[in-house]
mmCIF file of C-alpha atoms and ligand atoms in Angstrom:
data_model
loop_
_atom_site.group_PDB
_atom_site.id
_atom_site.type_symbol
_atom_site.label_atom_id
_atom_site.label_comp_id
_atom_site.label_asym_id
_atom_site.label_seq_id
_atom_site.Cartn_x
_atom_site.Cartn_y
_atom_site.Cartn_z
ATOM 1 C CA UNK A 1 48.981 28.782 -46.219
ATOM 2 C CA UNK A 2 51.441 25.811 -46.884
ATOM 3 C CA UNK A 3 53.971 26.172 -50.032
ATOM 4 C CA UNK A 4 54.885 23.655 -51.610
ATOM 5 C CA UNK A 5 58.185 23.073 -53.779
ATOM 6 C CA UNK A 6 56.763 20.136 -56.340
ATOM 7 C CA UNK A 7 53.595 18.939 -57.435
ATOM 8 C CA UNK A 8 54.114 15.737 -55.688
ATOM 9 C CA UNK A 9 54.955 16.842 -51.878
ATOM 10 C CA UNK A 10 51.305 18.755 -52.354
ATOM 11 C CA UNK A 11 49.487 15.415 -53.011
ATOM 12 C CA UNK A 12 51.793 13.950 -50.529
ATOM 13 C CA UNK A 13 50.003 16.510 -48.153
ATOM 14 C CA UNK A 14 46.763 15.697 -49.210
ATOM 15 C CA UNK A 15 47.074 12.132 -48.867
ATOM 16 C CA UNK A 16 48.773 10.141 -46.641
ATOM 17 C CA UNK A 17 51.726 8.717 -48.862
ATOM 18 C CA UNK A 18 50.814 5.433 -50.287
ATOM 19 C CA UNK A 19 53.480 3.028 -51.336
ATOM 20 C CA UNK A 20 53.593 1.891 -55.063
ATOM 21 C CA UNK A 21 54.657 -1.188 -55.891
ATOM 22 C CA UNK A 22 56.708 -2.474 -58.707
ATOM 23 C CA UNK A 23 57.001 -6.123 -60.478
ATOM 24 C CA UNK A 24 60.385 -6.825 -62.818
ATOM 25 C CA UNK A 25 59.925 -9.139 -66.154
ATOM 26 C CA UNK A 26 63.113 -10.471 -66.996
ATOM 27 C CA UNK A 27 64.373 -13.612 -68.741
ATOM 28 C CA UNK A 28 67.976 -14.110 -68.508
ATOM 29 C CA UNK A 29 70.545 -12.845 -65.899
ATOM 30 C CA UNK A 30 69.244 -10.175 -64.191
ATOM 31 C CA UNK A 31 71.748 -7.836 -63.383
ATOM 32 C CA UNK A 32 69.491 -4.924 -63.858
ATOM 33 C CA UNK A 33 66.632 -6.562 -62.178
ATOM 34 C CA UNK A 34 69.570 -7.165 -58.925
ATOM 35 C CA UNK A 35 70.122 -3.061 -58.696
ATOM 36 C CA UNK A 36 66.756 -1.877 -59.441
ATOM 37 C CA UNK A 37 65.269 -3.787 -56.647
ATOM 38 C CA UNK A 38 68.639 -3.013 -54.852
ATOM 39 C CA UNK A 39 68.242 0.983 -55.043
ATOM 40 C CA UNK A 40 64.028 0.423 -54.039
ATOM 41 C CA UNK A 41 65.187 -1.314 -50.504
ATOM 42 C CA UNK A 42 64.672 1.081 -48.827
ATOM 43 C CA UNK A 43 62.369 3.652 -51.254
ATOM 44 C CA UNK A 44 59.470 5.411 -49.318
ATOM 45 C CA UNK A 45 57.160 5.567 -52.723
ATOM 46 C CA UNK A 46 58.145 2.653 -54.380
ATOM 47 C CA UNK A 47 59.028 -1.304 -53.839
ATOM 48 C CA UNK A 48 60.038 -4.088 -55.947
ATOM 49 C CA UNK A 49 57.319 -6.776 -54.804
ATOM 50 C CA UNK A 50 57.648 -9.201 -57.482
ATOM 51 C CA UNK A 51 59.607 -10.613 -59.973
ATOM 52 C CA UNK A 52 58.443 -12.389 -63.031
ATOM 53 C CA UNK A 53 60.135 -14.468 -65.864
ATOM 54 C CA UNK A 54 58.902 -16.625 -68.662
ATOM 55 C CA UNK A 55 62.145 -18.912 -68.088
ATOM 56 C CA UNK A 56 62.763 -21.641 -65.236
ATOM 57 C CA UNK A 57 66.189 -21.669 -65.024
ATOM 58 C CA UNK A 58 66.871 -17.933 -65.511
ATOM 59 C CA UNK A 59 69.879 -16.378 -63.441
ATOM 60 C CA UNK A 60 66.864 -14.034 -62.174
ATOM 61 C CA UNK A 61 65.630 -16.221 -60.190
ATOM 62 C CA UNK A 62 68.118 -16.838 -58.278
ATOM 63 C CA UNK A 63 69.222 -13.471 -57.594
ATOM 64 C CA UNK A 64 65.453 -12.698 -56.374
ATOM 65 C CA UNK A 65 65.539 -15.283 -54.005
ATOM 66 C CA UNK A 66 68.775 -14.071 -52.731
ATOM 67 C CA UNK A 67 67.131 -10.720 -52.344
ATOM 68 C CA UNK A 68 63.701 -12.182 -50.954
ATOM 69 C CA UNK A 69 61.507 -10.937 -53.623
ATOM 70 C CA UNK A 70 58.576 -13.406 -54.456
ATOM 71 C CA UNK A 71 59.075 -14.338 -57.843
ATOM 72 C CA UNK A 72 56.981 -16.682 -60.830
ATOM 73 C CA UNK A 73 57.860 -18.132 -63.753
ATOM 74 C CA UNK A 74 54.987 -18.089 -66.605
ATOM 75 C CA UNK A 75 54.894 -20.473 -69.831
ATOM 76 C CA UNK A 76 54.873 -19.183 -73.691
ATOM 77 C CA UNK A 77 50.839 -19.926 -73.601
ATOM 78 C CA UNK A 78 50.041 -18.298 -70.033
ATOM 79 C CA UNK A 79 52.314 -15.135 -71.662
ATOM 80 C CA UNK A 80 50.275 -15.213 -75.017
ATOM 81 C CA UNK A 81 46.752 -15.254 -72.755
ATOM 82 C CA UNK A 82 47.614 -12.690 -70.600
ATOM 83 C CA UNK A 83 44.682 -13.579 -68.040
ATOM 84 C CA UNK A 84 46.887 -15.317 -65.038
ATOM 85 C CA UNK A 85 49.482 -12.700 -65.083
ATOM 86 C CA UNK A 86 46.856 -9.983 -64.740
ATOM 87 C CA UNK A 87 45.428 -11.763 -61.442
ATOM 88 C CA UNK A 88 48.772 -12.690 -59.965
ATOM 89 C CA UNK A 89 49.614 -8.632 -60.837
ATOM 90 C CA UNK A 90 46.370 -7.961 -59.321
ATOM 91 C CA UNK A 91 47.321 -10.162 -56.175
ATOM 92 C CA UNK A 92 50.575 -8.449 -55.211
ATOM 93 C CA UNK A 93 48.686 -5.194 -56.031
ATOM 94 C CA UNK A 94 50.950 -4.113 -58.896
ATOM 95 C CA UNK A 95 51.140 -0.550 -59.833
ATOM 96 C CA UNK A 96 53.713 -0.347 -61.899
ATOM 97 C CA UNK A 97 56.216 -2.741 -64.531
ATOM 98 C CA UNK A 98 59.864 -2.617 -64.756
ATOM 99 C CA UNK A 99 61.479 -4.518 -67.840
ATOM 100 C CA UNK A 100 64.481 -5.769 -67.320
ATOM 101 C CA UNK A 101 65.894 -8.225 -70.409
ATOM 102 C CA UNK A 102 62.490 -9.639 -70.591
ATOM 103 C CA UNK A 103 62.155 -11.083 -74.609
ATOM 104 C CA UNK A 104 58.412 -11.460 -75.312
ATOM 105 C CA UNK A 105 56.319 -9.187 -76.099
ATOM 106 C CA UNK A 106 53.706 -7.494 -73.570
ATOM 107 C CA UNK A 107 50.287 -8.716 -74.128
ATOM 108 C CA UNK A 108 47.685 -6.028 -75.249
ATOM 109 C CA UNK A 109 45.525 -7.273 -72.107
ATOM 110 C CA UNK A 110 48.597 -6.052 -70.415
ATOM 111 C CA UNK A 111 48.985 -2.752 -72.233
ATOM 112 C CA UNK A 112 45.254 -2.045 -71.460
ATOM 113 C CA UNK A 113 45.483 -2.445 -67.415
ATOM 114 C CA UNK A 114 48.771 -0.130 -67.180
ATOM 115 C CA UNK A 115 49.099 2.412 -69.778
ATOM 116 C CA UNK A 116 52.455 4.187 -69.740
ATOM 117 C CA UNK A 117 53.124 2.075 -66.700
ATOM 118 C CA UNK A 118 55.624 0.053 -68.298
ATOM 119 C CA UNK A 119 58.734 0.782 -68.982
ATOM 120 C CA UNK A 120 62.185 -1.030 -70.612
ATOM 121 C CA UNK A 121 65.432 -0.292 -71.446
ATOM 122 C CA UNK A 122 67.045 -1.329 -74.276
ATOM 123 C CA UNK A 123 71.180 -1.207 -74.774
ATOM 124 C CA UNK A 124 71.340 0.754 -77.954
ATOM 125 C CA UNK A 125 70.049 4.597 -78.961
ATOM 126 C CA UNK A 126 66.551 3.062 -80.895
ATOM 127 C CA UNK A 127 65.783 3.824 -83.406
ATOM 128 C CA UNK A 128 69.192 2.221 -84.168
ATOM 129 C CA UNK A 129 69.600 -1.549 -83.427
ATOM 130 C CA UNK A 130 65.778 -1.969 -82.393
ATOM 131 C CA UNK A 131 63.341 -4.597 -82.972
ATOM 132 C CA UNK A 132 62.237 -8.106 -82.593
ATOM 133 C CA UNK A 133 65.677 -10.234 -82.261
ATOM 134 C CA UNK A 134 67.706 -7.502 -81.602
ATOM 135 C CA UNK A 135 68.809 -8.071 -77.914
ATOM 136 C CA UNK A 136 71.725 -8.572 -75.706
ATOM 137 C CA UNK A 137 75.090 -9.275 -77.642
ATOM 138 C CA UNK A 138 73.495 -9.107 -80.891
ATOM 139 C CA UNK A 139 72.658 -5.450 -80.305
ATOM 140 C CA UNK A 140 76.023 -5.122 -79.760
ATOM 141 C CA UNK A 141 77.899 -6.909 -82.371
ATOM 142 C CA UNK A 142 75.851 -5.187 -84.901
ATOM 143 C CA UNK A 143 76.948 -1.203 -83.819
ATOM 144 C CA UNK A 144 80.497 -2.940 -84.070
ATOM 145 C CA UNK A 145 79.890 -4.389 -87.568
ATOM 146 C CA UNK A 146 78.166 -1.617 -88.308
ATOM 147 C CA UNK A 147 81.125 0.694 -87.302
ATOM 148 C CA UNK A 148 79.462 3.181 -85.024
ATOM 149 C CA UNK A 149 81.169 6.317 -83.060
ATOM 150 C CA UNK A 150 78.854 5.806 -80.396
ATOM 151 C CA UNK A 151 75.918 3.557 -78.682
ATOM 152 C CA UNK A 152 74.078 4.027 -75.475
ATOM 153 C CA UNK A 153 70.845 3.453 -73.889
ATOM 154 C CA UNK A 154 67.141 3.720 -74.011
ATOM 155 C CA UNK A 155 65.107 4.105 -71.870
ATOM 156 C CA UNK A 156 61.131 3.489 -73.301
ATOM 157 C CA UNK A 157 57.244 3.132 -72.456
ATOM 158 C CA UNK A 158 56.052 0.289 -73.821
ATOM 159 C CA UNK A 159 53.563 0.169 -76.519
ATOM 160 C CA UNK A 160 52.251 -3.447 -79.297
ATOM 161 C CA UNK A 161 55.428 -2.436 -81.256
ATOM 162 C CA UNK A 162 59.145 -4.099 -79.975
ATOM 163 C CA UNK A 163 61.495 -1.305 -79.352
ATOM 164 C CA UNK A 164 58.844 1.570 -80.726
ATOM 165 C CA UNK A 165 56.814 3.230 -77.562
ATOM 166 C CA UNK A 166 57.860 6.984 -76.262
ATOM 167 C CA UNK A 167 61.816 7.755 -75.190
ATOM 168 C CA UNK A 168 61.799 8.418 -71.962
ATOM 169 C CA UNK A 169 65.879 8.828 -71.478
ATOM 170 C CA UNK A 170 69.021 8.169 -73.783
ATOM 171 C CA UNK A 171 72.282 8.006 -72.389
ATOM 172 C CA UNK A 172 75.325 7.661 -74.829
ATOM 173 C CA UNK A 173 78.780 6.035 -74.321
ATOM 174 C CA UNK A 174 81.351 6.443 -77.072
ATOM 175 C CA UNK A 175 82.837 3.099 -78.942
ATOM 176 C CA UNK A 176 86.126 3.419 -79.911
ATOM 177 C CA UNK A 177 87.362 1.660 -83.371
ATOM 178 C CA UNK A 178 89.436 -0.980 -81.076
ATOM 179 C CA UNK A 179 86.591 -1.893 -79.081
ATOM 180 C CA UNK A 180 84.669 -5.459 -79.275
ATOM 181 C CA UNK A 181 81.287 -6.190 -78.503
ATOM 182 C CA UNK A 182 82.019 -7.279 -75.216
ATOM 183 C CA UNK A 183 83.880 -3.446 -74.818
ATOM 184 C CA UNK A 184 80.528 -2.079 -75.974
ATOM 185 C CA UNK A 185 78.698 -3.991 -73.795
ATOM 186 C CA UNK A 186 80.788 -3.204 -70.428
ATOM 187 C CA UNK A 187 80.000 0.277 -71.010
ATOM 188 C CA UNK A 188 76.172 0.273 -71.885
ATOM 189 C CA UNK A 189 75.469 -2.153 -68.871
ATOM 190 C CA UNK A 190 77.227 0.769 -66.951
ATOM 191 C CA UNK A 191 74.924 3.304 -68.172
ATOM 192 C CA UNK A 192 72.173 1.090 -67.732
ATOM 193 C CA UNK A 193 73.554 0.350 -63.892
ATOM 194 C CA UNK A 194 73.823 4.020 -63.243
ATOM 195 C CA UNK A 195 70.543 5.591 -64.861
ATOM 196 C CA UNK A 196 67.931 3.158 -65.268
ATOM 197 C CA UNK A 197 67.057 2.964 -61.217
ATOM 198 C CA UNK A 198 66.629 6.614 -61.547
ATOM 199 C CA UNK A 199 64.786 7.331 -64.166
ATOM 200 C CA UNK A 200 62.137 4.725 -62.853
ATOM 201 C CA UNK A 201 61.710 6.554 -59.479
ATOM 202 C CA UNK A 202 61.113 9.788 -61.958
ATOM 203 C CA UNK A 203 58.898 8.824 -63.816
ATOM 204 C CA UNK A 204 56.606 6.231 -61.937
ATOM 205 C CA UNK A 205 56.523 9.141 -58.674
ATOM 206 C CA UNK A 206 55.350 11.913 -61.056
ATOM 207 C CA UNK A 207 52.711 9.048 -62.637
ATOM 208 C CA UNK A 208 51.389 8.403 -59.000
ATOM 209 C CA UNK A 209 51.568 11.367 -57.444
ATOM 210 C CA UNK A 210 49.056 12.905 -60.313
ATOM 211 C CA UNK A 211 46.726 9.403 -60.171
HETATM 212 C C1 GRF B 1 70.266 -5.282 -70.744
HETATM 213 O O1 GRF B 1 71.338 -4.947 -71.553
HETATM 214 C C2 GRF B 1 69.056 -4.490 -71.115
HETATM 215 O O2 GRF B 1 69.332 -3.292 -71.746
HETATM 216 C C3 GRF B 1 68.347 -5.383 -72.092
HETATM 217 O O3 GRF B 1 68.626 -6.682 -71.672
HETATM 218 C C4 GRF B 1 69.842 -6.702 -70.953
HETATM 219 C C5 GRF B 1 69.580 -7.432 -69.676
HETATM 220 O O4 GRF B 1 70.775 -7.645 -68.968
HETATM 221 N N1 GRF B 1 66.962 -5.064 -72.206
HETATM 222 P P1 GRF B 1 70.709 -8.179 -67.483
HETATM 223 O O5 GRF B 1 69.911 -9.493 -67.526
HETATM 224 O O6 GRF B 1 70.012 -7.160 -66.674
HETATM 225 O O7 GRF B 1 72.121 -8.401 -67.061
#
């Protein structure tokens, strides 16, 4: 009789492995999007296979291109309907979503096809500095205004509220009284750069080795 160590080299024995595959929402730059797809090159569960952005000229874009991953650029209206991003999802046989700076909100058509199969981070410790508008340097202005010891990430599921589905991971970074937002943001893009990657092999290998 075989042993095995984890749950997920079992099912790995049972079937052959199949590989997952990923798509990235993002709006703006993209520097997350660059080292999750980055640390997935060469991933024997899981690829980056897609990236997708509401926004033409987003920095993204160009950064996928560089790193010859398809990507597509949706309007406001095709967001709001949901339908064409399902089939284009459905196309590159999507299995899982990594958010990465992307600033509208998922679609409940969305939710419904992959529950607690997407994930974001978001550059503050939520509950504090969450919700709609609060992304990017405003996050960070605001724990400076606000006169905070400390910030971080988080690292979510996605549910209909912004900012409000299950913690998956928080990582802090202290922020010293001489700091400026641009300080604070240096070191949560750091944390971000260093966990996020991670914690999306973790969780979306334990999701399909039990599916
Ligand atoms: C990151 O700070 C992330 O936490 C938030 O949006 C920002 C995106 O930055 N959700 P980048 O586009 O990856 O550089």
């Amino acid at each position: 009789m075989q042993r095995f160590a984890h749950f997920s080299l079992f099912c790995a024995y049972l079937h052959p492995i199949m590989k997952r595959n990923i798509a990235i929402f993002a709006s703006g730059s993209g520097s997350n999007a660059e080292n999750v797809i980055r640390y997935f090159k060469n991933n024997r569960l899981l690829a980056v296979q897609l990236v997708v952005s509401n926004k033409i000229d987003a920095f993204v874009l160009e950064r996928a291109q560089r790193l010859d991953v398809p990507s597509v650029v949706f309007s406001k209206k095709e967001w709001e309907s949901g339908h064409e991003i399902l089939e284009l999802l459905a196309t590159y046989n999507i299995d899982f979503i990594v958010l990465a700076g992307f600033l509208l909100r998922i679609s409940d058509s969305l939710l419904h096809v992959y529950p607690d199969k997407i994930i974001n981070i978001h550059p503050s410790l939520l509950p504090k500095f969450g919700g709609k508008g609060m992304y990017g340097d405003k996050v960070h202005e605001a724990v400076v205004a606000s006169g905070e010891t400390e910030s971080g990430i988080t690292i979510h599921y996605i549910n209909e509220h912004y900012d409000e589905g299950g913690v998956i991971y928080q990582a802090t970074c202290p922020v010293l009284s001489i700091d400026t937002p641009a300080d604070v943001a240096a070191k949560v893009h750091a944390l971000e750069y260093a966990h996020y990657p991670r914690i999306i092999e973790e969780v979306f290998s334990a999701a399909a080795a039990i599916e």
